[in-house]
Short mmCIF file of C-alpha atoms and ligand atoms in Angstrom, two decimals:
data_model
loop_
_atom_site.label_atom_id
_atom_site.label_comp_id
_atom_site.label_asym_id
_atom_site.label_seq_id
_atom_site.Cartn_x
_atom_site.Cartn_y
_atom_site.Cartn_z
CA MET A 1 55.46 17.51 -2.90
CA ILE A 2 56.40 20.52 -0.77
CA GLN A 3 58.94 23.21 -1.53
CA ILE A 4 59.78 26.11 0.71
CA GLN A 5 62.36 28.65 -0.39
CA GLY A 6 63.54 31.57 1.68
CA LEU A 7 60.45 31.81 3.84
CA HIS A 8 60.36 34.90 6.07
CA LYS A 9 57.57 35.91 8.40
CA ARG A 10 57.42 38.51 11.15
CA PHE A 11 54.60 39.37 13.51
CA GLY A 12 55.15 43.03 14.44
CA PRO A 13 58.58 43.20 16.00
CA THR A 14 58.84 39.39 16.34
CA VAL A 15 60.60 37.51 13.55
CA ALA A 16 58.91 34.11 13.57
CA VAL A 17 60.88 32.54 10.69
CA ARG A 18 63.97 33.98 9.06
CA GLY A 19 64.77 32.24 5.80
CA ILE A 20 63.53 28.67 5.85
CA ASP A 21 64.36 26.30 2.97
CA LEU A 22 62.74 22.87 3.01
CA GLU A 23 61.74 20.16 0.55
CA VAL A 24 59.51 17.26 1.33
CA ALA A 25 59.11 14.37 -1.10
CA GLN A 26 55.84 12.68 -1.93
CA GLY A 27 54.98 10.00 0.61
CA GLU A 28 57.61 11.19 3.01
CA CYS A 29 57.05 11.81 6.70
CA PHE A 30 59.02 14.91 7.61
CA GLY A 31 59.51 16.18 11.15
CA LEU A 32 59.96 19.68 12.51
CA ILE A 33 61.81 19.65 15.83
CA GLY A 34 62.60 22.60 18.00
CA PRO A 35 61.85 24.45 21.25
CA ASN A 36 58.83 26.69 21.74
CA GLY A 37 58.90 29.80 19.65
CA ALA A 38 61.30 28.34 17.09
CA GLY A 39 58.91 28.82 14.16
CA LYS A 40 57.40 25.40 13.64
CA THR A 41 53.77 26.45 13.86
CA THR A 42 54.38 29.46 11.61
CA THR A 43 55.86 27.13 8.98
CA LEU A 44 52.89 24.73 9.19
CA LYS A 45 50.36 27.54 9.09
CA THR A 46 52.07 29.00 6.03
CA LEU A 47 51.71 25.63 4.31
CA ALA A 48 48.09 25.50 5.42
CA THR A 49 47.52 28.99 3.87
CA LEU A 50 46.61 30.44 7.27
CA VAL A 51 49.68 32.67 7.46
CA LYS A 52 50.78 34.86 4.60
CA PRO A 53 54.54 34.91 4.15
CA ASP A 54 56.40 38.27 4.04
CA SER A 55 58.71 36.79 1.43
CA GLY A 56 59.71 33.43 0.04
CA LYS A 57 58.23 30.85 -2.27
CA VAL A 58 56.03 28.05 -1.06
CA THR A 59 54.54 25.41 -3.37
CA ILE A 60 52.59 22.28 -2.61
CA ASN A 61 52.15 19.69 -5.36
CA GLY A 62 53.23 22.39 -7.80
CA VAL A 63 50.63 24.91 -6.61
CA ALA A 64 51.92 28.24 -5.27
CA VAL A 65 50.39 28.77 -1.85
CA GLU A 66 49.99 32.52 -2.26
CA ARG A 67 48.57 32.39 -5.76
CA ASP A 68 46.01 29.67 -5.25
CA PRO A 69 45.20 29.14 -1.58
CA ARG A 70 41.82 27.51 -2.32
CA LYS A 71 43.45 24.81 -4.42
CA VAL A 72 46.09 24.25 -1.74
CA ARG A 73 43.41 23.85 0.94
CA ARG A 74 42.00 20.92 -1.03
CA ILE A 75 45.42 19.27 -1.07
CA VAL A 76 46.33 19.76 2.59
CA GLY A 77 44.78 18.77 5.90
CA TYR A 78 45.91 20.90 8.83
CA MET A 79 45.65 19.77 12.42
CA PRO A 80 46.27 22.72 14.73
CA ASP A 81 48.01 22.48 18.08
CA ILE A 82 44.92 23.52 19.96
CA PHE A 83 41.64 21.65 19.77
CA GLN A 84 38.65 23.91 19.35
CA SER A 85 35.29 22.26 19.45
CA TYR A 86 31.65 22.42 20.36
CA GLY A 87 31.55 20.33 23.49
CA ASP A 88 27.86 19.48 23.43
CA LEU A 89 28.05 17.92 19.96
CA LYS A 90 28.25 14.17 19.41
CA VAL A 91 31.39 12.88 17.73
CA VAL A 92 29.50 11.77 14.62
CA HIS A 93 27.68 15.12 14.32
CA TYR A 94 30.88 17.01 14.87
CA LEU A 95 32.51 15.19 11.97
CA ASP A 96 29.43 15.58 9.82
CA TYR A 97 29.43 19.32 10.49
CA TYR A 98 33.06 19.62 9.36
CA ALA A 99 32.45 17.40 6.37
CA GLY A 100 29.83 19.96 5.35
CA LEU A 101 32.33 22.80 5.87
CA VAL A 102 34.85 21.25 3.53
CA GLY A 103 32.12 21.05 0.91
CA LEU A 104 31.24 17.37 0.79
CA ARG A 105 27.78 16.52 -0.51
CA ARG A 106 25.34 14.56 1.63
CA GLN A 107 26.12 11.00 0.41
CA GLU A 108 29.83 11.58 0.26
CA ARG A 109 29.66 13.18 3.67
CA VAL A 110 28.12 10.15 5.31
CA ARG A 111 30.61 7.86 3.63
CA GLN A 112 33.62 9.93 4.57
CA VAL A 113 32.50 10.33 8.17
CA GLU A 114 32.14 6.57 8.51
CA GLU A 115 35.49 6.04 6.86
CA VAL A 116 37.43 8.41 9.15
CA LEU A 117 35.63 7.04 12.22
CA GLU A 118 36.80 3.57 11.19
CA LEU A 119 40.32 4.70 10.38
CA THR A 120 40.88 6.53 13.65
CA ASP A 121 39.19 3.78 15.64
CA LEU A 122 36.48 6.16 16.87
CA GLN A 123 33.43 4.00 16.02
CA PRO A 124 32.91 3.10 19.71
CA LYS A 125 32.79 6.83 20.51
CA ARG A 126 30.49 7.96 17.70
CA GLU A 127 27.62 8.83 20.05
CA ALA A 128 29.82 10.33 22.79
CA LEU A 129 29.83 14.09 23.44
CA VAL A 130 32.97 15.78 22.22
CA GLY A 131 33.32 17.79 25.44
CA GLY A 132 33.64 14.66 27.56
CA LEU A 133 36.36 12.94 25.57
CA SER A 134 39.81 12.32 26.99
CA ARG A 135 42.65 14.29 25.49
CA GLY A 136 43.91 11.27 23.54
CA VAL A 137 40.52 10.64 21.95
CA LYS A 138 40.10 14.32 21.19
CA GLN A 139 43.41 14.30 19.35
CA ARG A 140 42.24 11.33 17.31
CA LEU A 141 39.00 13.15 16.56
CA CYS A 142 40.97 16.19 15.48
CA LEU A 143 43.00 14.01 13.15
CA ALA A 144 39.79 12.38 11.86
CA LYS A 145 38.46 15.84 11.03
CA THR A 146 41.66 16.64 9.18
CA LEU A 147 41.20 13.52 7.01
CA LEU A 148 37.60 14.19 5.94
CA HIS A 149 38.47 15.64 2.51
CA ASP A 150 41.08 12.90 1.92
CA PRO A 151 44.01 15.36 1.64
CA LEU A 152 47.29 14.33 -0.03
CA VAL A 153 49.32 16.17 2.55
CA LEU A 154 48.87 16.18 6.32
CA LEU A 155 50.21 19.07 8.37
CA LEU A 156 50.16 18.03 12.01
CA ASP A 157 51.13 20.47 14.73
CA GLU A 158 52.26 18.61 17.83
CA PRO A 159 49.61 15.89 17.57
CA ALA A 160 51.08 13.93 20.45
CA SER A 161 51.56 16.84 22.80
CA GLY A 162 50.11 16.35 26.27
CA LEU A 163 49.14 12.73 25.65
CA ASP A 164 49.85 9.82 27.95
CA PRO A 165 52.23 7.15 26.59
CA ARG A 166 49.40 4.92 25.45
CA ALA A 167 47.57 7.61 23.55
CA ARG A 168 50.85 8.71 22.06
CA ILE A 169 51.49 5.21 20.72
CA GLU A 170 47.94 5.13 19.28
CA ILE A 171 48.65 8.33 17.34
CA ARG A 172 51.98 6.99 16.18
CA VAL A 173 50.40 3.74 14.89
CA LEU A 174 47.72 5.77 13.13
CA LEU A 175 50.29 7.98 11.45
CA GLN A 176 52.15 4.92 10.28
CA VAL A 177 48.96 3.60 8.65
CA LEU A 178 48.37 6.96 6.96
CA LYS A 179 51.88 6.97 5.60
CA ARG A 180 52.46 3.37 4.71
CA ASP A 181 49.04 2.20 3.62
CA MET A 182 47.55 5.42 2.31
CA GLY A 183 50.65 7.06 0.91
CA LYS A 184 50.06 10.40 2.62
CA THR A 185 52.80 12.97 2.76
CA ILE A 186 53.13 14.09 6.36
CA VAL A 187 54.76 17.09 7.97
CA ILE A 188 54.65 16.77 11.74
CA SER A 189 56.04 19.00 14.46
CA SER A 190 56.94 17.97 17.95
CA HIS A 191 59.26 18.57 20.79
CA ILE A 192 58.75 14.96 21.84
CA LEU A 193 61.71 13.72 19.92
CA GLU A 194 61.11 10.02 20.32
CA ASP A 195 57.81 10.37 18.46
CA LEU A 196 59.49 11.79 15.39
CA GLU A 197 62.44 9.47 15.50
CA GLU A 198 60.30 6.42 14.77
CA ILE A 199 58.07 7.76 12.08
CA CYS A 200 60.03 10.42 10.20
CA GLU A 201 62.44 9.67 7.37
CA ARG A 202 63.95 13.12 7.85
CA VAL A 203 63.67 15.96 10.30
CA ALA A 204 64.53 19.67 10.31
CA VAL A 205 65.91 21.00 13.56
CA TYR A 206 64.50 24.49 14.25
CA GLU A 207 66.15 27.12 16.39
CA ALA A 208 65.05 30.75 16.67
CA GLY A 209 63.31 30.92 13.28
CA LYS A 210 65.98 29.05 11.38
CA VAL A 211 66.59 25.46 10.36
CA VAL A 212 69.99 24.56 11.82
CA ALA A 213 70.11 21.02 10.46
CA THR A 214 68.14 18.79 8.11
CA GLY A 215 68.52 15.13 7.44
CA ALA A 216 67.78 11.55 8.33
CA VAL A 217 67.66 11.07 12.08
CA ALA A 218 70.54 8.58 11.91
CA ASP A 219 72.70 11.01 9.94
CA LEU A 220 72.01 13.84 12.36
CA LYS A 221 73.09 11.54 15.16
CA GLU A 222 76.26 10.80 13.26
CA LYS A 223 76.85 14.55 12.81
CA ALA A 224 76.39 15.08 16.50
CA ARG A 225 79.09 12.57 17.40
CA GLY A 226 80.20 15.12 19.92
CA ALA A 227 77.28 13.96 22.01
CA HIS A 228 79.00 10.56 22.22
CA ARG A 229 80.14 9.78 25.75
CA TYR A 230 81.76 7.04 27.76
CA VAL A 231 80.89 6.66 31.40
CA ILE A 232 83.37 4.88 33.69
CA GLU A 233 83.57 3.99 37.36
CA PRO A 234 87.28 4.19 38.29
CA ARG A 235 88.75 2.20 41.14
CA GLY A 236 90.78 4.18 43.63
CA ASP A 237 91.26 7.92 43.58
CA VAL A 238 88.60 9.29 41.24
CA ALA A 239 89.91 12.86 41.14
CA ALA A 240 93.42 11.73 40.25
CA ALA A 241 92.00 9.45 37.55
CA ALA A 242 90.04 12.38 36.14
CA GLU A 243 93.13 14.53 35.98
CA ARG A 244 95.28 11.90 34.23
CA LEU A 245 92.52 11.08 31.73
CA ALA A 246 91.98 14.72 30.89
CA SER A 247 95.53 14.94 29.55
CA CYS A 248 95.06 11.96 27.17
CA ALA A 249 95.00 12.88 23.48
CA GLN A 250 91.86 10.80 22.74
CA ILE A 251 89.81 12.62 25.38
CA GLU A 252 88.42 16.09 24.97
CA SER A 253 87.03 16.58 28.43
CA VAL A 254 86.21 14.75 31.63
CA HIS A 255 83.21 15.38 33.88
CA ARG A 256 83.02 14.05 37.38
CA ASP A 257 79.81 13.01 39.12
CA GLN A 258 80.66 11.45 42.48
CA HIS A 259 82.26 8.06 41.71
CA ARG A 260 81.57 8.27 37.97
CA LEU A 261 83.47 10.00 35.23
CA THR A 262 81.96 10.94 31.89
CA LEU A 263 84.58 11.02 29.14
CA VAL A 264 83.88 13.14 26.06
CA PRO A 265 86.11 11.78 23.28
CA THR A 266 87.64 13.79 20.45
CA PRO A 267 85.67 13.67 17.17
CA GLU A 268 88.00 10.99 15.67
CA VAL A 269 87.01 8.47 18.30
CA VAL A 270 84.30 6.18 16.89
CA ASP A 271 84.47 3.16 19.19
CA GLU A 272 85.74 2.22 22.63
CA ALA A 273 89.21 1.01 21.55
CA PRO A 274 90.93 4.41 21.89
CA ILE A 275 89.18 4.91 25.23
CA LEU A 276 90.53 1.59 26.52
CA ARG A 277 94.00 2.71 25.37
CA ALA A 278 93.58 6.00 27.22
CA LEU A 279 92.65 4.16 30.39
CA LEU A 280 95.82 2.04 30.07
CA GLU A 281 97.97 5.06 29.39
CA ALA A 282 96.51 6.95 32.32
CA ASP A 283 96.82 3.85 34.45
CA VAL A 284 93.17 4.00 35.46
CA ARG A 285 91.47 0.76 36.41
CA VAL A 286 87.70 0.65 36.18
CA ARG A 287 84.75 -1.17 37.73
CA SER A 288 82.66 -0.47 34.65
CA LEU A 289 82.72 1.16 31.23
CA ARG A 290 79.57 2.08 29.36
CA GLU A 291 78.96 3.87 26.11
CA GLU A 292 76.20 6.45 26.01
CA SER A 293 75.12 6.93 22.41
CA PRO A 294 73.28 10.12 21.68
CA ASP A 295 69.51 10.05 21.42
CA LEU A 296 67.70 12.63 19.39
CA HIS A 297 67.53 14.87 22.38
CA ASP A 298 71.33 15.04 22.66
CA VAL A 299 71.55 15.61 18.92
CA PHE A 300 69.15 18.48 19.27
CA LEU A 301 71.09 20.04 22.14
CA GLU A 302 74.35 19.58 20.30
CA LEU A 303 73.12 21.14 17.06
CA THR A 304 71.43 24.07 18.71
CA ARG A 305 74.16 24.70 21.26
CA GLY A 306 74.55 28.39 22.00
CA GLU A 307 71.78 29.49 19.71
CA VAL A 308 69.08 30.05 22.27
CA SER A 309 66.54 32.59 21.09
N1 ADP B 1 50.05 35.51 15.46
C1 ADP B 1 51.20 35.88 16.06
N2 ADP B 1 51.38 37.12 16.56
C2 ADP B 1 52.53 37.48 17.15
N3 ADP B 1 53.57 36.69 17.32
C3 ADP B 1 53.48 35.44 16.86
C4 ADP B 1 52.29 34.97 16.22
N4 ADP B 1 52.51 33.67 15.83
C5 ADP B 1 53.72 33.35 16.24
N5 ADP B 1 54.35 34.40 16.82
C6 ADP B 1 55.71 34.42 17.37
O1 ADP B 1 56.57 33.91 16.41
C7 ADP B 1 57.56 33.06 17.01
C8 ADP B 1 57.48 31.68 16.40
O2 ADP B 1 56.29 31.08 16.89
P1 ADP B 1 55.77 29.65 16.42
O3 ADP B 1 55.84 29.53 14.96
O4 ADP B 1 54.45 29.44 17.07
O5 ADP B 1 56.87 28.68 17.06
P2 ADP B 1 56.77 27.16 17.53
O6 ADP B 1 55.57 26.54 16.89
O7 ADP B 1 58.06 26.56 17.10
O8 ADP B 1 56.62 27.19 19.01
C9 ADP B 1 57.32 33.14 18.51
O9 ADP B 1 58.17 34.11 19.04
C10 ADP B 1 55.88 33.54 18.61
O10 ADP B 1 55.64 34.25 19.78
MG1 MG B 2 54.00 25.56 17.79
#
């Protein structure tokens, strides 16, 4: 559905993206992860035809973004990271206004507004003023607006940012409905990794204008095995235990935090058996042994290590 090849974009002296290649399949939910300034918004805006690439080829559903931006705008729905609105408008009028902007005729407009109100669970708020809505409800309204012209592709820039846990879950559930039941293709950016982990089949990890890794979340975790750790509480002399463990072949490094030691195994270690052997060899007896498997955050840190912009 989406193809990006060699995308470059600079703003004056700032290089925002430097050679991005991405492909997103139809019906896929694809995540963009990365720190601020990594180039996620620039990528999404390029797909939304709001930023003109310096070089590179971008097509959506076979349409070249640069050649036919009007056609692309009918295919995509873009939800920006900042909500701009007219605070003294009622929710239903706000949506009706935007339905007009995207070119829907009167009858269709009414039908679509009702449909997106229903879909985003905003019926109870239809008469409320936009300016008085909570951030979570505003985000849902923004998503509702994005859905008015029934786009095939949704481009969502940090939709869950700044939301409380409950509102975040509401957005996540809504995105799942859009993907599963309505077959939308979704590209979503976030630095809230847990949000992407549940909903995205694949993610691209951004760092300083580049994609440093792409793949299924589980595969990325596998790749970042280095983030795998074992935490032990040795009995007796902790410093001596640390020293003896550090010289074991299975263990790459040992970090001490008071009474606890964190053991970073060598890449060959995939379960705790070699660690138990190392403890025996080093004659270290423990109160507890716990495996810390990497979450997406560790994966992210591991993959972007030393590439800070
Ligand atoms: N319109 C703009 N003018 C100048 N610099 C910009 C503009 N848009 C983005 N940038 C710069 O490009 C880089 C990438 O930004 P952005 O794509 O917004 O990253 P992200 O969304 O990952 O935080 C940043 O250094 C940012 O300051
Ligand atoms: Mg951004």
